[in-house]
PDB file of N, CA and C in Angstrom:
ATOM      1  N   ALA A   8     -16.032  -8.376  18.796  1.00 79.00           N
ATOM      2  CA  ALA A   8     -15.864  -9.766  19.148  1.00 79.00           C
ATOM      3  C   ALA A   8     -15.418 -10.587  17.937  1.00 79.00           C
ATOM      4  N   TYR A   9     -15.926 -10.227  16.766  1.00 87.00           N
ATOM      5  CA  TYR A   9     -15.562 -10.952  15.548  1.00 87.00           C
ATOM      6  C   TYR A   9     -14.057 -10.854  15.290  1.00 87.00           C
ATOM      7  N   THR A  10     -13.502  -9.650  15.370  1.00 91.00           N
ATOM      8  CA  THR A  10     -12.078  -9.457  15.140  1.00 91.00           C
ATOM      9  C   THR A  10     -11.257 -10.179  16.197  1.00 91.00           C
ATOM     10  N   ALA A  11     -11.704 -10.149  17.438  1.00 92.00           N
ATOM     11  CA  ALA A  11     -10.991 -10.855  18.510  1.00 92.00           C
ATOM     12  C   ALA A  11     -10.937 -12.345  18.221  1.00 92.00           C
ATOM     13  N   ARG A  12     -12.055 -12.920  17.808  1.00 90.00           N
ATOM     14  CA  ARG A  12     -12.069 -14.350  17.489  1.00 90.00           C
ATOM     15  C   ARG A  12     -11.112 -14.661  16.336  1.00 90.00           C
ATOM     16  N   ARG A  13     -11.062 -13.804  15.351  1.00 93.00           N
ATOM     17  CA  ARG A  13     -10.141 -14.016  14.224  1.00 93.00           C
ATOM     18  C   ARG A  13      -8.690 -13.961  14.700  1.00 93.00           C
ATOM     19  N   LEU A  14      -8.376 -13.001  15.565  1.00 95.00           N
ATOM     20  CA  LEU A  14      -7.014 -12.890  16.076  1.00 95.00           C
ATOM     21  C   LEU A  14      -6.655 -14.080  16.964  1.00 95.00           C
ATOM     22  N   LEU A  15      -7.615 -14.582  17.713  1.00 95.00           N
ATOM     23  CA  LEU A  15      -7.371 -15.774  18.529  1.00 95.00           C
ATOM     24  C   LEU A  15      -7.129 -16.989  17.640  1.00 95.00           C
ATOM     25  N   GLY A  16      -7.749 -17.001  16.477  1.00 91.00           N
ATOM     26  CA  GLY A  16      -7.624 -18.123  15.565  1.00 91.00           C
ATOM     27  C   GLY A  16      -6.296 -18.217  14.840  1.00 91.00           C
ATOM     28  N   VAL A  17      -5.455 -17.208  14.963  1.00 95.00           N
ATOM     29  CA  VAL A  17      -4.152 -17.238  14.281  1.00 95.00           C
ATOM     30  C   VAL A  17      -2.989 -17.330  15.267  1.00 95.00           C
ATOM     31  N   GLY A  18      -3.268 -17.834  16.463  1.00 92.00           N
ATOM     32  CA  GLY A  18      -2.180 -18.116  17.392  1.00 92.00           C
ATOM     33  C   GLY A  18      -2.087 -17.249  18.624  1.00 92.00           C
ATOM     34  N   ASN A  19      -2.893 -16.216  18.734  1.00 94.00           N
ATOM     35  CA  ASN A  19      -2.867 -15.388  19.940  1.00 94.00           C
ATOM     36  C   ASN A  19      -3.672 -16.074  21.035  1.00 94.00           C
ATOM     37  N   SER A  20      -3.194 -16.016  22.272  1.00 95.00           N
ATOM     38  CA  SER A  20      -3.923 -16.653  23.366  1.00 95.00           C
ATOM     39  C   SER A  20      -4.843 -15.686  24.090  1.00 95.00           C
ATOM     40  N   ILE A  21      -4.558 -14.395  24.003  1.00 97.00           N
ATOM     41  CA  ILE A  21      -5.391 -13.361  24.610  1.00 97.00           C
ATOM     42  C   ILE A  21      -5.473 -12.201  23.628  1.00 97.00           C
ATOM     43  N   VAL A  22      -6.660 -11.658  23.478  1.00 97.00           N
ATOM     44  CA  VAL A  22      -6.855 -10.435  22.704  1.00 97.00           C
ATOM     45  C   VAL A  22      -7.586  -9.460  23.613  1.00 97.00           C
ATOM     46  N   VAL A  23      -7.024  -8.264  23.768  1.00 97.00           N
ATOM     47  CA  VAL A  23      -7.640  -7.249  24.606  1.00 97.00           C
ATOM     48  C   VAL A  23      -8.106  -6.103  23.710  1.00 97.00           C
ATOM     49  N   VAL A  24      -9.366  -5.748  23.863  1.00 95.00           N
ATOM     50  CA  VAL A  24      -9.937  -4.633  23.127  1.00 95.00           C
ATOM     51  C   VAL A  24     -10.133  -3.495  24.122  1.00 95.00           C
ATOM     52  N   LYS A  25      -9.432  -2.384  23.877  1.00 93.00           N
ATOM     53  CA  LYS A  25      -9.569  -1.215  24.747  1.00 93.00           C
ATOM     54  C   LYS A  25     -10.706  -0.366  24.211  1.00 93.00           C
ATOM     55  N   ARG A  26     -11.551   0.109  25.142  1.00 91.00           N
ATOM     56  CA  ARG A  26     -12.711   0.898  24.740  1.00 91.00           C
ATOM     57  C   ARG A  26     -12.774   2.243  25.450  1.00 91.00           C
ATOM     58  N   GLY A  27     -11.624   2.755  25.863  1.00 86.00           N
ATOM     59  CA  GLY A  27     -11.589   4.067  26.502  1.00 86.00           C
ATOM     60  C   GLY A  27     -12.494   4.142  27.712  1.00 86.00           C
ATOM     61  N   LYS A  28     -13.391   5.122  27.711  1.00 86.00           N
ATOM     62  CA  LYS A  28     -14.275   5.333  28.861  1.00 86.00           C
ATOM     63  C   LYS A  28     -15.265   4.195  29.080  1.00 86.00           C
ATOM     64  N   ASP A  29     -15.315   3.250  28.141  1.00 91.00           N
ATOM     65  CA  ASP A  29     -16.182   2.081  28.294  1.00 91.00           C
ATOM     66  C   ASP A  29     -15.428   0.849  28.775  1.00 91.00           C
ATOM     67  N   GLY A  30     -14.192   1.030  29.198  1.00 93.00           N
ATOM     68  CA  GLY A  30     -13.422  -0.070  29.758  1.00 93.00           C
ATOM     69  C   GLY A  30     -12.699  -0.889  28.708  1.00 93.00           C
ATOM     70  N   SER A  31     -12.541  -2.158  28.991  1.00 96.00           N
ATOM     71  CA  SER A  31     -11.834  -3.058  28.081  1.00 96.00           C
ATOM     72  C   SER A  31     -12.478  -4.441  28.174  1.00 96.00           C
ATOM     73  N   THR A  32     -12.208  -5.237  27.150  1.00 97.00           N
ATOM     74  CA  THR A  32     -12.697  -6.611  27.128  1.00 97.00           C
ATOM     75  C   THR A  32     -11.570  -7.499  26.662  1.00 97.00           C
ATOM     76  N   ALA A  33     -11.333  -8.578  27.383  1.00 98.00           N
ATOM     77  CA  ALA A  33     -10.304  -9.546  27.002  1.00 98.00           C
ATOM     78  C   ALA A  33     -10.983 -10.843  26.594  1.00 98.00           C
ATOM     79  N   TYR A  34     -10.494 -11.405  25.508  1.00 97.00           N
ATOM     80  CA  TYR A  34     -10.988 -12.681  24.992  1.00 97.00           C
ATOM     81  C   TYR A  34      -9.833 -13.667  25.032  1.00 97.00           C
ATOM     82  N   THR A  35     -10.118 -14.916  25.388  1.00 97.00           N
ATOM     83  CA  THR A  35      -9.056 -15.928  25.450  1.00 97.00           C
ATOM     84  C   THR A  35      -9.394 -17.092  24.520  1.00 97.00           C
ATOM     85  N   THR A  36      -8.370 -17.879  24.216  1.00 95.00           N
ATOM     86  CA  THR A  36      -8.582 -19.049  23.363  1.00 95.00           C
ATOM     87  C   THR A  36      -9.510 -20.061  24.024  1.00 95.00           C
ATOM     88  N   GLY A  37      -9.610 -20.036  25.326  1.00 94.00           N
ATOM     89  CA  GLY A  37     -10.498 -20.948  26.040  1.00 94.00           C
ATOM     90  C   GLY A  37     -11.950 -20.492  26.045  1.00 94.00           C
ATOM     91  N   GLY A  38     -12.237 -19.382  25.378  1.00 94.00           N
ATOM     92  CA  GLY A  38     -13.603 -18.881  25.309  1.00 94.00           C
ATOM     93  C   GLY A  38     -13.989 -17.937  26.428  1.00 94.00           C
ATOM     94  N   GLU A  39     -13.053 -17.632  27.299  1.00 96.00           N
ATOM     95  CA  GLU A  39     -13.331 -16.724  28.411  1.00 96.00           C
ATOM     96  C   GLU A  39     -13.430 -15.289  27.896  1.00 96.00           C
ATOM     97  N   ILE A  40     -14.382 -14.540  28.439  1.00 96.00           N
ATOM     98  CA  ILE A  40     -14.513 -13.109  28.162  1.00 96.00           C
ATOM     99  C   ILE A  40     -14.454 -12.406  29.508  1.00 96.00           C
ATOM    100  N   VAL A  41     -13.477 -11.501  29.645  1.00 97.00           N
ATOM    101  CA  VAL A  41     -13.277 -10.797  30.909  1.00 97.00           C
ATOM    102  C   VAL A  41     -13.391  -9.301  30.638  1.00 97.00           C
ATOM    103  N   TYR A  42     -14.228  -8.644  31.431  1.00 96.00           N
ATOM    104  CA  TYR A  42     -14.437  -7.217  31.264  1.00 96.00           C
ATOM    105  C   TYR A  42     -13.548  -6.443  32.228  1.00 96.00           C
ATOM    106  N   GLY A  43     -12.893  -5.430  31.704  1.00 96.00           N
ATOM    107  CA  GLY A  43     -12.040  -4.573  32.522  1.00 96.00           C
ATOM    108  C   GLY A  43     -12.797  -3.348  32.984  1.00 96.00           C
ATOM    109  N   PRO A  44     -12.450  -2.853  34.144  1.00 95.00           N
ATOM    110  CA  PRO A  44     -13.165  -1.718  34.733  1.00 95.00           C
ATOM    111  C   PRO A  44     -12.708  -0.375  34.161  1.00 95.00           C
ATOM    112  N   VAL A  45     -13.403   0.635  34.604  1.00 92.00           N
ATOM    113  CA  VAL A  45     -13.034   2.018  34.313  1.00 92.00           C
ATOM    114  C   VAL A  45     -12.997   2.749  35.649  1.00 92.00           C
ATOM    115  N   PHE A  46     -11.962   3.534  35.846  1.00 93.00           N
ATOM    116  CA  PHE A  46     -11.893   4.417  37.005  1.00 93.00           C
ATOM    117  C   PHE A  46     -12.250   5.815  36.530  1.00 93.00           C
ATOM    118  N   PRO A  47     -13.246   6.444  37.122  1.00 87.00           N
ATOM    119  CA  PRO A  47     -13.585   7.813  36.718  1.00 87.00           C
ATOM    120  C   PRO A  47     -12.413   8.751  36.993  1.00 87.00           C
ATOM    121  N   VAL A  48     -12.136   9.620  36.043  1.00 92.00           N
ATOM    122  CA  VAL A  48     -11.007  10.535  36.196  1.00 92.00           C
ATOM    123  C   VAL A  48     -11.258  11.794  35.381  1.00 92.00           C
ATOM    124  N   ALA A  49     -10.761  12.902  35.875  1.00 94.00           N
ATOM    125  CA  ALA A  49     -10.795  14.154  35.116  1.00 94.00           C
ATOM    126  C   ALA A  49      -9.463  14.251  34.378  1.00 94.00           C
ATOM    127  N   PRO A  50      -9.463  14.047  33.063  1.00 94.00           N
ATOM    128  CA  PRO A  50      -8.192  14.029  32.338  1.00 94.00           C
ATOM    129  C   PRO A  50      -7.544  15.406  32.228  1.00 94.00           C
ATOM    130  N   ALA A  51      -6.230  15.421  32.392  1.00 96.00           N
ATOM    131  CA  ALA A  51      -5.451  16.634  32.172  1.00 96.00           C
ATOM    132  C   ALA A  51      -4.919  16.650  30.741  1.00 96.00           C
ATOM    133  N   LYS A  52      -4.920  15.474  30.107  1.00 94.00           N
ATOM    134  CA  LYS A  52      -4.475  15.329  28.721  1.00 94.00           C
ATOM    135  C   LYS A  52      -5.155  14.106  28.140  1.00 94.00           C
ATOM    136  N   VAL A  53      -5.079  13.947  26.821  1.00 85.00           N
ATOM    137  CA  VAL A  53      -5.772  12.827  26.179  1.00 85.00           C
ATOM    138  C   VAL A  53      -4.821  11.762  25.644  1.00 85.00           C
ATOM    139  N   TYR A  54      -3.553  11.902  25.846  1.00 92.00           N
ATOM    140  CA  TYR A  54      -2.582  10.919  25.349  1.00 92.00           C
ATOM    141  C   TYR A  54      -1.882  10.244  26.528  1.00 92.00           C
ATOM    142  N   GLY A  55      -1.358   9.056  26.266  1.00 92.00           N
ATOM    143  CA  GLY A  55      -0.605   8.334  27.289  1.00 92.00           C
ATOM    144  C   GLY A  55      -1.379   7.203  27.941  1.00 92.00           C
ATOM    145  N   ALA A  56      -2.703   7.256  27.879  1.00 92.00           N
ATOM    146  CA  ALA A  56      -3.509   6.241  28.559  1.00 92.00           C
ATOM    147  C   ALA A  56      -3.277   4.847  27.979  1.00 92.00           C
ATOM    148  N   GLY A  57      -3.175   4.742  26.668  1.00 93.00           N
ATOM    149  CA  GLY A  57      -2.988   3.437  26.034  1.00 93.00           C
ATOM    150  C   GLY A  57      -1.684   2.781  26.432  1.00 93.00           C
ATOM    151  N   ASP A  58      -0.613   3.552  26.420  1.00 93.00           N
ATOM    152  CA  ASP A  58       0.684   3.019  26.823  1.00 93.00           C
ATOM    153  C   ASP A  58       0.687   2.638  28.298  1.00 93.00           C
ATOM    154  N   ALA A  59       0.075   3.472  29.136  1.00 95.00           N
ATOM    155  CA  ALA A  59       0.009   3.178  30.566  1.00 95.00           C
ATOM    156  C   ALA A  59      -0.812   1.905  30.806  1.00 95.00           C
ATOM    157  N   PHE A  60      -1.930   1.786  30.108  1.00 96.00           N
ATOM    158  CA  PHE A  60      -2.781   0.596  30.224  1.00 96.00           C
ATOM    159  C   PHE A  60      -1.999  -0.657  29.842  1.00 96.00           C
ATOM    160  N   ALA A  61      -1.376  -0.624  28.672  1.00 96.00           N
ATOM    161  CA  ALA A  61      -0.652  -1.797  28.169  1.00 96.00           C
ATOM    162  C   ALA A  61       0.510  -2.173  29.080  1.00 96.00           C
ATOM    163  N   GLY A  62       1.240  -1.185  29.571  1.00 96.00           N
ATOM    164  CA  GLY A  62       2.383  -1.465  30.434  1.00 96.00           C
ATOM    165  C   GLY A  62       1.982  -2.193  31.706  1.00 96.00           C
ATOM    166  N   ALA A  63       0.946  -1.701  32.373  1.00 97.00           N
ATOM    167  CA  ALA A  63       0.506  -2.343  33.614  1.00 97.00           C
ATOM    168  C   ALA A  63      -0.133  -3.702  33.333  1.00 97.00           C
ATOM    169  N   LEU A  64      -0.931  -3.794  32.283  1.00 98.00           N
ATOM    170  CA  LEU A  64      -1.567  -5.062  31.920  1.00 98.00           C
ATOM    171  C   LEU A  64      -0.520  -6.137  31.683  1.00 98.00           C
ATOM    172  N   LEU A  65       0.442  -5.844  30.829  1.00 97.00           N
ATOM    173  CA  LEU A  65       1.469  -6.836  30.499  1.00 97.00           C
ATOM    174  C   LEU A  65       2.337  -7.179  31.701  1.00 97.00           C
ATOM    175  N   SER A  66       2.675  -6.181  32.495  1.00 96.00           N
ATOM    176  CA  SER A  66       3.483  -6.418  33.689  1.00 96.00           C
ATOM    177  C   SER A  66       2.784  -7.395  34.629  1.00 96.00           C
ATOM    178  N   ARG A  67       1.493  -7.171  34.844  1.00 97.00           N
ATOM    179  CA  ARG A  67       0.748  -8.043  35.760  1.00 97.00           C
ATOM    180  C   ARG A  67       0.607  -9.445  35.194  1.00 97.00           C
ATOM    181  N   LEU A  68       0.341  -9.568  33.889  1.00 97.00           N
ATOM    182  CA  LEU A  68       0.223 -10.900  33.291  1.00 97.00           C
ATOM    183  C   LEU A  68       1.540 -11.657  33.395  1.00 97.00           C
ATOM    184  N   LEU A  69       2.651 -10.968  33.167  1.00 97.00           N
ATOM    185  CA  LEU A  69       3.961 -11.610  33.251  1.00 97.00           C
ATOM    186  C   LEU A  69       4.297 -12.037  34.676  1.00 97.00           C
ATOM    187  N   CYS A  70       3.680 -11.375  35.654  1.00 97.00           N
ATOM    188  CA  CYS A  70       3.891 -11.750  37.058  1.00 97.00           C
ATOM    189  C   CYS A  70       2.901 -12.806  37.529  1.00 97.00           C
ATOM    190  N   GLY A  71       2.030 -13.291  36.626  1.00 97.00           N
ATOM    191  CA  GLY A  71       1.111 -14.358  36.979  1.00 97.00           C
ATOM    192  C   GLY A  71      -0.239 -13.922  37.517  1.00 97.00           C
ATOM    193  N   ALA A  72      -0.554 -12.644  37.424  1.00 97.00           N
ATOM    194  CA  ALA A  72      -1.854 -12.167  37.913  1.00 97.00           C
ATOM    195  C   ALA A  72      -2.976 -12.689  37.039  1.00 97.00           C
ATOM    196  N   SER A  73      -4.172 -12.680  37.573  1.00 97.00           N
ATOM    197  CA  SER A  73      -5.341 -13.066  36.789  1.00 97.00           C
ATOM    198  C   SER A  73      -5.597 -12.011  35.720  1.00 97.00           C
ATOM    199  N   LEU A  74      -6.330 -12.404  34.711  1.00 98.00           N
ATOM    200  CA  LEU A  74      -6.660 -11.470  33.637  1.00 98.00           C
ATOM    201  C   LEU A  74      -7.472 -10.294  34.182  1.00 98.00           C
ATOM    202  N   LYS A  75      -8.402 -10.538  35.083  1.00 97.00           N
ATOM    203  CA  LYS A  75      -9.203  -9.478  35.690  1.00 97.00           C
ATOM    204  C   LYS A  75      -8.319  -8.495  36.453  1.00 97.00           C
ATOM    205  N   ASP A  76      -7.382  -9.021  37.245  1.00 97.00           N
ATOM    206  CA  ASP A  76      -6.481  -8.140  37.999  1.00 97.00           C
ATOM    207  C   ASP A  76      -5.575  -7.343  37.064  1.00 97.00           C
ATOM    208  N   ALA A  77      -5.129  -7.957  35.981  1.00 98.00           N
ATOM    209  CA  ALA A  77      -4.273  -7.259  35.014  1.00 98.00           C
ATOM    210  C   ALA A  77      -5.043  -6.145  34.314  1.00 98.00           C
ATOM    211  N   LEU A  78      -6.294  -6.406  33.946  1.00 98.00           N
ATOM    212  CA  LEU A  78      -7.118  -5.365  33.320  1.00 98.00           C
ATOM    213  C   LEU A  78      -7.378  -4.219  34.296  1.00 98.00           C
ATOM    214  N   THR A  79      -7.574  -4.553  35.561  1.00 97.00           N
ATOM    215  CA  THR A  79      -7.797  -3.531  36.587  1.00 97.00           C
ATOM    216  C   THR A  79      -6.553  -2.673  36.772  1.00 97.00           C
ATOM    217  N   ALA A  80      -5.385  -3.290  36.817  1.00 97.00           N
ATOM    218  CA  ALA A  80      -4.135  -2.536  36.941  1.00 97.00           C
ATOM    219  C   ALA A  80      -3.928  -1.639  35.726  1.00 97.00           C
ATOM    220  N   GLY A  81      -4.248  -2.152  34.550  1.00 97.00           N
ATOM    221  CA  GLY A  81      -4.124  -1.344  33.339  1.00 97.00           C
ATOM    222  C   GLY A  81      -5.030  -0.128  33.388  1.00 97.00           C
ATOM    223  N   ALA A  82      -6.270  -0.329  33.804  1.00 96.00           N
ATOM    224  CA  ALA A  82      -7.217   0.781  33.902  1.00 96.00           C
ATOM    225  C   ALA A  82      -6.760   1.812  34.926  1.00 96.00           C
ATOM    226  N   ALA A  83      -6.253   1.340  36.052  1.00 96.00           N
ATOM    227  CA  ALA A  83      -5.772   2.256  37.084  1.00 96.00           C
ATOM    228  C   ALA A  83      -4.596   3.078  36.577  1.00 96.00           C
ATOM    229  N   ASN A  84      -3.642   2.419  35.932  1.00 96.00           N
ATOM    230  CA  ASN A  84      -2.471   3.142  35.433  1.00 96.00           C
ATOM    231  C   ASN A  84      -2.867   4.147  34.356  1.00 96.00           C
ATOM    232  N   ALA A  85      -3.801   3.787  33.503  1.00 95.00           N
ATOM    233  CA  ALA A  85      -4.275   4.716  32.474  1.00 95.00           C
ATOM    234  C   ALA A  85      -4.920   5.939  33.117  1.00 95.00           C
ATOM    235  N   SER A  86      -5.746   5.731  34.129  1.00 95.00           N
ATOM    236  CA  SER A  86      -6.402   6.847  34.808  1.00 95.00           C
ATOM    237  C   SER A  86      -5.407   7.747  35.518  1.00 95.00           C
ATOM    238  N   ILE A  87      -4.453   7.136  36.186  1.00 96.00           N
ATOM    239  CA  ILE A  87      -3.409   7.919  36.865  1.00 96.00           C
ATOM    240  C   ILE A  87      -2.664   8.765  35.846  1.00 96.00           C
ATOM    241  N   ASN A  88      -2.312   8.157  34.726  1.00 96.00           N
ATOM    242  CA  ASN A  88      -1.496   8.844  33.728  1.00 96.00           C
ATOM    243  C   ASN A  88      -2.218  10.018  33.084  1.00 96.00           C
ATOM    244  N   ILE A  89      -3.472   9.844  32.682  1.00 95.00           N
ATOM    245  CA  ILE A  89      -4.136  10.951  31.993  1.00 95.00           C
ATOM    246  C   ILE A  89      -4.584  12.061  32.937  1.00 95.00           C
ATOM    247  N   ALA A  90      -4.536  11.787  34.247  1.00 95.00           N
ATOM    248  CA  ALA A  90      -4.844  12.834  35.219  1.00 95.00           C
ATOM    249  C   ALA A  90      -3.647  13.755  35.432  1.00 95.00           C
ATOM    250  N   LYS A  91      -2.501  13.373  34.873  1.00 95.00           N
ATOM    251  CA  LYS A  91      -1.281  14.170  34.994  1.00 95.00           C
ATOM    252  C   LYS A  91      -0.979  14.847  33.661  1.00 95.00           C
ATOM    253  N   THR A  92      -0.006  15.721  33.651  1.00 94.00           N
ATOM    254  CA  THR A  92       0.238  16.529  32.448  1.00 94.00           C
ATOM    255  C   THR A  92       1.297  15.967  31.505  1.00 94.00           C
ATOM    256  N   ARG A  93       2.101  15.014  31.971  1.00 91.00           N
ATOM    257  CA  ARG A  93       3.142  14.459  31.103  1.00 91.00           C
ATOM    258  C   ARG A  93       2.827  13.000  30.807  1.00 91.00           C
ATOM    259  N   CYS A  94       3.543  12.404  29.888  1.00 86.00           N
ATOM    260  CA  CYS A  94       3.238  11.036  29.474  1.00 86.00           C
ATOM    261  C   CYS A  94       4.157  10.036  30.169  1.00 86.00           C
ATOM    262  N   ALA A  95       5.299   9.716  29.562  1.00 87.00           N
ATOM    263  CA  ALA A  95       6.203   8.710  30.123  1.00 87.00           C
ATOM    264  C   ALA A  95       6.707   9.111  31.505  1.00 87.00           C
ATOM    265  N   GLU A  96       6.938  10.397  31.684  1.00 87.00           N
ATOM    266  CA  GLU A  96       7.454  10.876  32.969  1.00 87.00           C
ATOM    267  C   GLU A  96       6.459  10.688  34.106  1.00 87.00           C
ATOM    268  N   ASP A  97       5.189  10.561  33.764  1.00 84.00           N
ATOM    269  CA  ASP A  97       4.143  10.425  34.778  1.00 84.00           C
ATOM    270  C   ASP A  97       3.598   9.010  34.924  1.00 84.00           C
ATOM    271  N   MET A  98       4.313   8.018  34.383  1.00 88.00           N
ATOM    272  CA  MET A  98       3.887   6.636  34.577  1.00 88.00           C
ATOM    273  C   MET A  98       3.993   6.306  36.065  1.00 88.00           C
ATOM    274  N   ALA A  99       2.986   5.629  36.564  1.00 94.00           N
ATOM    275  CA  ALA A  99       2.928   5.314  37.992  1.00 94.00           C
ATOM    276  C   ALA A  99       3.825   4.134  38.342  1.00 94.00           C
ATOM    277  N   THR A 100       4.236   4.088  39.584  1.00 95.00           N
ATOM    278  CA  THR A 100       4.935   2.914  40.108  1.00 95.00           C
ATOM    279  C   THR A 100       3.885   1.861  40.463  1.00 95.00           C
ATOM    280  N   TRP A 101       4.337   0.624  40.673  1.00 94.00           N
ATOM    281  CA  TRP A 101       3.394  -0.422  41.060  1.00 94.00           C
ATOM    282  C   TRP A 101       2.711  -0.069  42.383  1.00 94.00           C
ATOM    283  N   GLU A 102       3.452   0.496  43.307  1.00 96.00           N
ATOM    284  CA  GLU A 102       2.887   0.900  44.597  1.00 96.00           C
ATOM    285  C   GLU A 102       1.787   1.946  44.404  1.00 96.00           C
ATOM    286  N   GLU A 103       2.022   2.916  43.521  1.00 96.00           N
ATOM    287  CA  GLU A 103       1.012   3.940  43.241  1.00 96.00           C
ATOM    288  C   GLU A 103      -0.248   3.327  42.615  1.00 96.00           C
ATOM    289  N   ILE A 104      -0.051   2.364  41.730  1.00 97.00           N
ATOM    290  CA  ILE A 104      -1.189   1.705  41.089  1.00 97.00           C
ATOM    291  C   ILE A 104      -2.017   0.957  42.121  1.00 97.00           C
ATOM    292  N   MET A 105      -1.372   0.197  42.985  1.00 96.00           N
ATOM    293  CA  MET A 105      -2.094  -0.568  44.012  1.00 96.00           C
ATOM    294  C   MET A 105      -2.836   0.354  44.976  1.00 96.00           C
ATOM    295  N   THR A 106      -2.206   1.440  45.369  1.00 97.00           N
ATOM    296  CA  THR A 106      -2.854   2.407  46.256  1.00 97.00           C
ATOM    297  C   THR A 106      -4.069   3.019  45.564  1.00 97.00           C
ATOM    298  N   TYR A 107      -3.918   3.363  44.301  1.00 96.00           N
ATOM    299  CA  TYR A 107      -5.008   3.950  43.528  1.00 96.00           C
ATOM    300  C   TYR A 107      -6.192   2.988  43.448  1.00 96.00           C
ATOM    301  N   ILE A 108      -5.913   1.721  43.187  1.00 96.00           N
ATOM    302  CA  ILE A 108      -6.990   0.724  43.096  1.00 96.00           C
ATOM    303  C   ILE A 108      -7.721   0.622  44.438  1.00 96.00           C
ATOM    304  N   LYS A 109      -6.970   0.534  45.528  1.00 95.00           N
ATOM    305  CA  LYS A 109      -7.584   0.418  46.856  1.00 95.00           C
ATOM    306  C   LYS A 109      -8.430   1.644  47.190  1.00 95.00           C
ATOM    307  N   GLU A 110      -7.899   2.824  46.871  1.00 94.00           N
ATOM    308  CA  GLU A 110      -8.607   4.070  47.210  1.00 94.00           C
ATOM    309  C   GLU A 110      -9.820   4.316  46.321  1.00 94.00           C
ATOM    310  N   ASN A 111      -9.866   3.706  45.145  1.00 93.00           N
ATOM    311  CA  ASN A 111     -10.941   3.979  44.183  1.00 93.00           C
ATOM    312  C   ASN A 111     -11.795   2.764  43.862  1.00 93.00           C
ATOM    313  N   ARG A 112     -11.652   1.696  44.613  1.00 87.00           N
ATOM    314  CA  ARG A 112     -12.391   0.460  44.330  1.00 87.00           C
ATOM    315  C   ARG A 112     -13.899   0.685  44.270  1.00 87.00           C
ATOM    316  N   ASP A 113     -14.413   1.544  45.124  1.00 85.00           N
ATOM    317  CA  ASP A 113     -15.863   1.803  45.150  1.00 85.00           C
ATOM    318  C   ASP A 113     -16.357   2.543  43.913  1.00 85.00           C
ATOM    319  N   ALA A 114     -15.452   3.182  43.178  1.00 77.00           N
ATOM    320  CA  ALA A 114     -15.839   3.946  41.995  1.00 77.00           C
ATOM    321  C   ALA A 114     -15.759   3.144  40.702  1.00 77.00           C
ATOM    322  N   LEU A 115     -15.346   1.880  40.800  1.00 74.00           N
ATOM    323  CA  LEU A 115     -15.222   1.065  39.602  1.00 74.00           C
ATOM    324  C   LEU A 115     -16.557   0.911  38.890  1.00 74.00           C
ATOM    325  N   SER A 116     -16.504   0.949  37.553  1.00 61.00           N
ATOM    326  CA  SER A 116     -17.742   0.864  36.776  1.00 61.00           C
ATOM    327  C   SER A 116     -18.153  -0.563  36.449  1.00 61.00           C
ATOM    328  N   ARG A 117     -17.263  -1.541  36.613  1.00 56.00           N
ATOM    329  CA  ARG A 117     -17.618  -2.920  36.272  1.00 56.00           C
ATOM    330  C   ARG A 117     -17.211  -3.846  37.399  1.00 56.00           C
TER     331      ARG A 117
END
């Protein structure tokens, strides 16, 4: 939280801290703290999750989604990606991400 506050103090409006299997936390200049969920998954590989998370998170924020929805999309895309064997080639489509969220909503950890 200390580092997030420092980063917010130098002009960033949102700081997201990824915590792997412990989810994510977003801090805003307005003092909001939003916790991102985790979808349980059996990983096929250990790389690619960060890029998948960031891609979906940023895409949703740019489309006007709430911070909570963007964190959820990021978590879903990360889970989808690490359950597969390739990295960029296995990035999910938006439709796949939405289906994954709907099918796994009951398994969310937060």
